[in-house]
XYZ file of C-alpha atoms in Angstrom:
492
model
C 89.546 115.682 124.989
C 91.510 118.867 124.676
C 93.485 119.289 121.461
C 97.238 119.266 122.012
C 99.120 122.523 121.885
C 101.255 122.865 118.748
C 100.667 119.258 117.624
C 103.068 119.398 114.693
C 106.172 120.542 116.569
C 109.160 118.281 115.998
C 110.704 116.988 119.183
C 114.319 117.706 118.221
C 116.238 119.456 120.991
C 118.528 122.397 120.142
C 121.872 121.010 119.051
C 120.361 117.967 117.383
C 122.069 117.227 114.090
C 119.948 116.835 110.964
C 122.964 115.514 109.090
C 125.999 114.129 110.788
C 128.515 116.856 109.915
C 129.106 119.956 107.843
C 130.575 117.882 104.991
C 129.089 117.198 101.568
C 126.413 114.503 101.498
C 124.709 113.986 98.165
C 120.934 113.789 98.193
C 119.326 110.487 97.311
C 118.791 110.201 93.580
C 115.779 108.396 92.101
C 118.122 105.608 91.045
C 119.313 105.204 94.637
C 115.976 105.572 96.344
C 113.695 103.896 93.776
C 110.608 105.650 92.496
C 110.127 108.831 94.532
C 106.472 109.370 95.354
C 106.611 111.766 98.304
C 108.960 114.553 99.372
C 109.797 114.868 103.054
C 110.122 118.452 104.296
C 111.300 119.935 107.543
C 108.900 122.689 108.610
C 110.192 125.834 110.352
C 108.397 128.815 111.836
C 109.546 132.318 110.902
C 107.264 134.880 112.470
C 103.716 133.769 111.755
C 104.726 131.881 108.597
C 105.463 128.177 108.300
C 108.416 127.569 105.974
C 109.400 124.188 104.519
C 112.750 122.965 103.222
C 113.605 119.528 101.795
C 115.575 117.399 104.219
C 118.617 117.318 101.939
C 118.902 121.128 102.333
C 118.561 121.161 106.133
C 121.870 120.369 107.811
C 121.752 121.110 111.504
C 119.785 122.777 114.316
C 121.940 124.866 116.653
C 121.011 126.665 119.899
C 120.750 130.374 119.282
C 123.466 132.371 121.076
C 122.657 135.475 123.070
C 124.897 137.507 120.765
C 126.365 137.069 117.289
C 129.928 137.878 116.279
C 130.278 140.805 113.924
C 131.186 140.473 110.256
C 132.646 143.204 107.974
C 129.626 142.894 105.683
C 126.335 144.695 105.252
C 123.149 142.943 104.194
C 119.491 143.300 105.133
C 118.762 140.880 107.985
C 122.400 139.845 108.565
C 122.832 139.214 112.317
C 126.512 138.281 112.279
C 128.191 134.904 112.625
C 128.535 131.931 114.954
C 131.272 129.308 115.206
C 130.256 125.759 114.309
C 133.063 123.293 114.999
C 135.681 125.822 113.989
C 133.810 127.148 110.953
C 132.441 130.702 110.827
C 128.792 130.529 109.784
C 126.907 133.714 108.741
C 123.368 133.949 110.168
C 120.438 135.717 108.513
C 117.091 136.785 109.988
C 114.525 136.439 107.195
C 111.941 138.336 109.234
C 113.902 141.540 108.627
C 114.161 140.756 104.911
C 110.396 140.226 104.755
C 109.638 143.410 106.723
C 108.242 141.567 109.765
C 108.735 142.322 113.447
C 111.896 140.627 114.657
C 111.807 140.122 118.442
C 114.314 137.776 120.098
C 113.277 134.991 122.509
C 114.955 132.027 124.167
C 113.188 129.362 122.065
C 114.768 130.535 118.808
C 117.256 128.274 117.029
C 119.604 128.601 114.073
C 118.962 126.199 111.205
C 121.928 125.491 108.939
C 121.149 125.357 105.207
C 123.419 123.810 102.615
C 122.895 124.416 98.911
C 125.322 124.279 96.010
C 128.299 123.749 98.303
C 127.514 126.856 100.404
C 126.282 127.100 104.001
C 124.094 129.738 105.641
C 122.400 129.945 109.033
C 118.756 131.050 109.337
C 117.335 132.350 112.599
C 113.959 130.662 113.147
C 111.313 130.774 115.840
C 111.213 126.988 116.049
C 111.163 123.686 114.193
C 107.604 122.557 113.526
C 108.082 118.998 112.467
C 108.379 116.754 109.466
C 105.708 116.453 106.821
C 105.400 114.263 103.750
C 104.018 115.815 100.552
C 102.752 113.559 97.734
C 104.226 114.164 94.291
C 102.258 116.751 92.323
C 100.743 118.389 95.434
C 102.964 121.484 95.445
C 101.348 124.741 94.297
C 103.945 126.616 92.243
C 104.267 130.320 93.025
C 105.672 133.246 90.985
C 105.543 137.027 90.908
C 105.459 139.297 87.875
C 107.233 142.149 89.634
C 110.166 140.582 91.475
C 111.667 137.233 92.482
C 110.103 135.391 95.417
C 111.983 133.730 98.244
C 109.661 130.736 98.112
C 108.981 128.535 95.112
C 105.644 127.029 96.101
C 103.172 126.275 98.865
C 100.945 123.503 100.136
C 98.350 122.812 102.807
C 99.731 120.645 105.573
C 97.485 117.629 106.113
C 98.108 117.403 109.873
C 96.687 120.790 110.854
C 95.521 122.442 107.580
C 98.154 125.158 107.936
C 99.596 126.834 104.825
C 103.293 126.020 104.358
C 105.586 127.891 101.953
C 108.550 126.070 100.411
C 111.611 128.260 100.793
C 113.897 128.582 97.768
C 117.361 128.079 99.279
C 119.080 129.315 96.129
C 117.053 132.559 96.163
C 117.927 133.169 99.819
C 121.621 132.687 99.124
C 121.434 135.160 96.217
C 120.212 138.001 98.447
C 122.432 141.085 98.000
C 125.415 141.247 100.317
C 124.713 137.998 102.215
C 128.047 136.242 102.948
C 128.153 132.447 102.556
C 130.426 129.803 104.011
C 131.823 127.629 101.220
C 131.972 124.038 102.360
C 134.519 122.346 100.135
C 136.311 120.329 102.781
C 135.455 116.998 101.210
C 136.159 117.814 97.549
C 139.927 117.456 97.785
C 139.803 113.775 98.635
C 139.008 111.226 95.956
C 137.810 108.882 98.685
C 135.332 111.500 99.897
C 134.170 112.077 96.315
C 133.570 108.362 95.844
C 131.779 108.154 99.193
C 129.364 110.880 98.089
C 127.990 108.470 95.463
C 127.307 105.678 97.959
C 123.538 105.361 98.561
C 122.455 106.957 101.826
C 119.323 106.810 103.910
C 117.965 109.323 106.421
C 117.221 107.745 109.799
C 115.473 109.182 112.844
C 117.083 108.125 116.114
C 114.797 107.653 119.112
C 115.063 106.361 122.652
C 112.436 104.095 124.198
C 113.327 103.685 127.852
C 116.878 102.274 127.706
C 116.480 100.946 124.158
C 117.652 103.002 121.158
C 115.871 102.535 117.838
C 116.227 104.011 114.345
C 113.767 104.147 111.470
C 113.718 105.724 108.035
C 112.426 109.293 108.007
C 110.235 108.612 104.972
C 108.232 106.087 107.030
C 107.194 108.774 109.540
C 104.084 110.828 108.819
C 104.877 113.443 111.460
C 106.229 113.773 115.006
C 104.597 115.037 118.195
C 106.846 116.518 120.916
C 104.551 115.639 123.815
C 101.406 113.582 124.044
C 98.756 112.966 126.648
C 97.563 109.379 126.960
C 93.876 108.786 127.539
C 92.406 105.464 128.679
C 90.646 103.480 125.999
C 88.770 100.261 125.510
C 91.713 99.243 123.307
C 94.193 99.282 126.212
C 96.355 96.193 126.472
C 99.936 94.962 126.331
C 100.762 96.722 123.054
C 98.205 99.564 123.045
C 98.746 102.022 125.929
C 95.613 104.071 125.263
C 94.754 106.743 122.718
C 96.014 110.219 121.905
C 94.171 112.985 120.064
C 95.666 114.484 116.933
C 93.890 116.834 114.499
C 90.525 115.852 115.964
C 91.099 112.095 115.587
C 91.771 109.588 118.368
C 94.743 107.402 117.509
C 95.888 104.176 119.199
C 99.142 104.761 121.106
C 101.553 101.841 120.697
C 104.323 100.766 123.055
C 107.075 99.768 120.576
C 109.002 97.810 123.210
C 105.980 95.606 123.929
C 105.334 95.235 120.206
C 108.914 94.103 119.591
C 109.211 91.961 122.750
C 111.893 94.275 124.158
C 110.100 95.079 127.436
C 107.784 98.023 128.056
C 108.094 101.797 128.220
C 108.688 103.102 131.770
C 105.463 104.003 133.562
C 104.927 107.688 134.193
C 107.711 108.864 131.872
C 106.733 111.706 129.499
C 106.168 110.458 125.969
C 106.650 111.781 122.490
C 105.170 110.107 119.406
C 105.927 109.212 115.822
C 102.815 108.973 113.660
C 102.899 106.142 111.112
C 100.399 105.999 108.260
C 98.789 102.743 107.178
C 96.231 102.222 104.387
C 93.365 102.655 106.838
C 94.673 105.310 109.202
C 97.375 106.565 111.546
C 99.004 104.853 114.498
C 101.055 106.659 117.167
C 104.329 104.987 118.107
C 105.290 106.169 121.604
C 108.932 107.016 122.322
C 110.721 108.484 125.313
C 112.763 110.940 123.243
C 113.418 111.885 119.623
C 117.179 112.308 119.541
C 118.378 113.147 116.062
C 118.106 112.682 112.311
C 121.231 111.327 110.614
C 122.127 110.276 107.107
C 124.138 107.087 106.844
C 125.601 105.019 104.053
C 124.195 101.556 103.478
C 127.630 100.173 104.301
C 127.317 101.565 107.839
C 124.346 99.300 108.579
C 125.622 96.217 110.385
C 124.147 92.727 110.212
C 122.150 91.883 113.344
C 122.434 88.441 114.885
C 119.037 86.694 115.141
C 119.909 85.822 118.739
C 120.187 89.492 119.705
C 116.411 90.055 119.890
C 113.283 87.937 120.279
C 111.695 89.171 117.051
C 114.580 89.555 114.580
C 112.185 89.853 111.632
C 111.260 93.376 112.807
C 114.824 94.685 112.535
C 116.877 95.466 109.473
C 120.300 96.054 111.016
C 122.313 97.504 113.871
C 123.882 100.964 113.656
C 126.506 102.771 115.719
C 126.233 106.563 115.710
C 129.005 108.675 117.195
C 127.893 110.430 120.410
C 124.594 108.495 120.375
C 125.642 104.832 120.728
C 124.180 101.674 119.224
C 120.716 101.525 117.658
C 118.421 98.836 116.289
C 117.236 99.797 112.794
C 113.623 98.820 112.103
C 112.754 96.917 108.936
C 110.368 99.204 107.051
C 108.715 96.504 104.907
C 107.993 94.259 107.878
C 106.739 97.142 110.015
C 104.216 98.138 107.347
C 102.745 94.617 107.530
C 102.986 94.105 111.289
C 99.642 92.494 112.283
C 99.108 94.416 115.536
C 99.703 97.783 113.857
C 97.534 96.938 110.855
C 94.714 95.733 113.068
C 94.780 98.787 115.328
C 94.942 101.164 112.360
C 91.601 99.818 111.104
C 89.887 101.177 114.212
C 90.689 104.811 113.469
C 89.948 105.899 109.915
C 91.656 109.236 109.314
C 91.616 111.918 106.618
C 93.756 110.861 103.681
C 93.070 107.149 104.061
C 91.634 105.496 100.958
C 87.847 105.654 100.807
C 86.980 105.132 97.197
C 84.093 102.756 97.619
C 81.849 100.970 100.047
C 84.234 98.032 100.342
C 87.437 100.051 100.910
C 87.518 99.590 104.678
C 86.523 95.952 104.439
C 89.270 95.416 101.877
C 91.854 96.989 104.196
C 90.631 94.804 107.051
C 90.960 91.774 104.808
C 94.548 92.761 104.077
C 95.188 92.886 107.829
C 93.572 89.466 108.209
C 95.965 87.987 105.654
C 98.915 89.448 107.567
C 97.627 88.071 110.844
C 97.068 84.647 109.312
C 100.825 84.466 108.734
C 101.686 85.666 112.237
C 102.425 83.434 115.187
C 99.244 84.423 116.922
C 96.137 86.542 116.454
C 95.213 89.985 117.751
C 91.792 89.931 119.364
C 89.439 92.356 121.047
C 87.681 90.984 124.103
C 84.360 92.075 125.558
C 81.928 91.017 128.234
C 78.425 89.779 127.319
C 77.891 87.719 130.454
C 81.055 85.816 129.591
C 84.294 87.205 128.241
C 84.357 86.719 124.456
C 87.130 87.408 121.950
C 86.832 88.440 118.311
C 89.619 88.821 115.807
C 90.412 92.515 115.656
C 90.608 92.491 111.861
C 86.909 91.600 111.705
C 86.093 94.914 113.410
C 86.142 98.078 111.298
C 85.745 100.528 114.182
C 84.763 100.768 117.849
C 82.240 103.496 118.756
C 80.197 104.652 121.741
C 76.520 103.767 121.500
C 74.826 106.575 119.514
C 72.370 108.603 121.574
C 70.181 109.417 118.576
C 69.330 106.625 116.161
C 66.342 105.549 114.117
C 64.183 102.618 115.224
C 63.794 100.210 112.289
C 60.653 98.063 112.152
C 62.523 94.854 111.348
C 60.630 92.753 113.869
C 63.863 91.132 115.086
C 64.181 91.407 118.868
C 67.964 91.936 118.741
C 67.849 94.881 116.303
C 67.821 98.053 118.391
C 68.262 100.819 115.815
C 70.205 102.196 112.885
C 72.372 105.243 112.238
C 74.662 106.639 109.552
C 78.431 106.747 109.989
C 81.202 107.606 107.483
C 78.786 107.347 104.571
C 77.264 104.016 105.578
C 73.969 102.987 107.132
C 74.774 100.881 110.192
C 72.194 98.515 111.709
C 72.557 98.184 115.490
C 72.278 94.647 116.859
C 72.409 93.763 120.574
C 74.873 90.867 120.613
C 73.822 89.528 124.010
C 70.152 89.490 122.958
C 71.066 87.793 119.712
C 73.013 84.983 121.399
C 71.005 84.112 124.487
C 68.240 86.688 124.949
C 69.995 88.692 127.671
C 68.774 92.165 128.553
C 70.077 95.117 126.605
C 73.183 96.811 128.061
C 73.464 100.160 129.840
C 73.802 102.808 127.080
C 76.383 104.774 129.090
C 78.896 101.931 129.120
C 77.938 100.046 125.961
C 80.178 100.046 122.902
C 79.490 99.303 119.241
C 81.707 96.978 117.201
C 81.219 97.992 113.559
C 81.641 95.165 111.043
C 81.038 94.900 107.306
C 79.521 91.890 105.553
C 78.912 91.757 101.781
C 78.644 95.540 101.534
C 76.291 95.885 104.531
C 77.388 97.402 107.847
C 76.297 96.187 111.271
C 77.048 97.557 114.726
C 77.113 94.864 117.389
C 76.291 96.413 120.770
C 78.243 94.940 123.704
C 77.888 95.925 127.378
C 81.601 96.406 128.062
C 84.927 96.103 126.279
C 87.775 94.444 128.129
C 91.030 94.822 126.203
C 93.040 94.000 123.101
C 95.645 91.262 123.253
C 97.588 88.785 121.155
C 96.691 85.156 121.597
C 96.763 81.778 119.885
C 93.411 80.315 118.883
C 92.931 76.595 119.421
C 90.034 74.252 118.739
C 88.764 72.469 121.884
C 89.636 68.820 122.304
C 86.994 66.564 120.802
C 87.069 64.292 123.859
C 86.310 67.227 126.185
C 82.731 68.525 125.733
C 81.743 72.043 126.702
C 80.894 72.377 130.383
C 77.595 74.081 129.647
C 75.813 73.961 126.293
C 75.051 77.469 125.115
C 75.121 79.648 122.047
C 78.775 80.389 122.766
C 79.614 76.758 123.424
C 78.710 75.811 119.864
C 81.648 77.767 118.447
C 85.246 76.552 118.532
C 87.667 79.059 120.083
């Protein structure tokens, strides 16, 4: 597969609002948000540099005008001003301040920063997505000769790029730079009280004709356009795989997952990447619309009769200019059986791997979740008859290795062994093991990797069919199997 161009670019169109208005909105405090483990940054591109700012500093993304209005001020990099809903916003080009080339192009946008009650616009070459940085991962930066405009840096996990964290206060202290003081909400006691109401940042998305919202902190990153590739995992919920940072990820249709229909066929897709203990899953959406911050009091109770799976939704939300949205329940989504099961098939960098039983433990966690679900997620394959196996029993699905050792076990079904992700995997032909059938065609065969008591086995099957949700039932005792066989001895 070809790697996607600019895989970390955030799919927010120019004019999308990062916070609902240019009015004060206090950042979430640890008391409001619980224990803060990660910091979510918006990543911008300025010249060849990637610059990050915390989401509570980013206010709005505005289309860049062809010309800026003049201001009676002189400062290095000052372009002029633009009008934002009747307010005059100064705009600065940091490339000039940093001594970089400063060409203009149509893809540039103005990002509005708010810090300490002041607003400033920054000309940027594009928004490059959201990224989540674990606590303690920031490399602090300083200079002995002069103050820096960035306070630290980190390596972005998605693409290994170096990202510098811009110091908004240092930018606003640059000599001669005019600032817009945003004190419109301080005169009202009601507005002051509202600033202390807990808020949450939600990403608004559209899936076909359905509008959804989910907390920004639940999203690992966003992809502005994805190419779907067929996969042996294709089914009702899984629409194929996408490639991100060299890893193939299952692409999920959220409407099918939530029993709200299906995404329109042939419509271009964007994706939200969600991280689970064992890997990433791509949630397909038609369009990323906006990021808004809302008070908890704005979340409306959702009637259980409104949707088929009310447990997946936290509330309903009306957003001005964007309409009504269903807000996903973060705790339930993190334990959704289909997502957990599919995430076990694609181990990714950053997933826990502290011991030989880590993957098996994660699969066991998925199995517990599925045991409490209404049905089971299974992977089906053809070994002369179509057979289904619980997906949580499978660690990973692989092509048949072309180069593997030939162990002298003496067992007719053992066809080889190879190493994978730090484990020795014994290859076993499942059809030969069950009824002595011939070994499958290597070009079309697939390997189902499973772990048992610390050992890893790869069961070779001729062909995978699909992944689906089903209900397992024991056969009636008064109805014997039509044909006794190795498969007929097992209840399904």
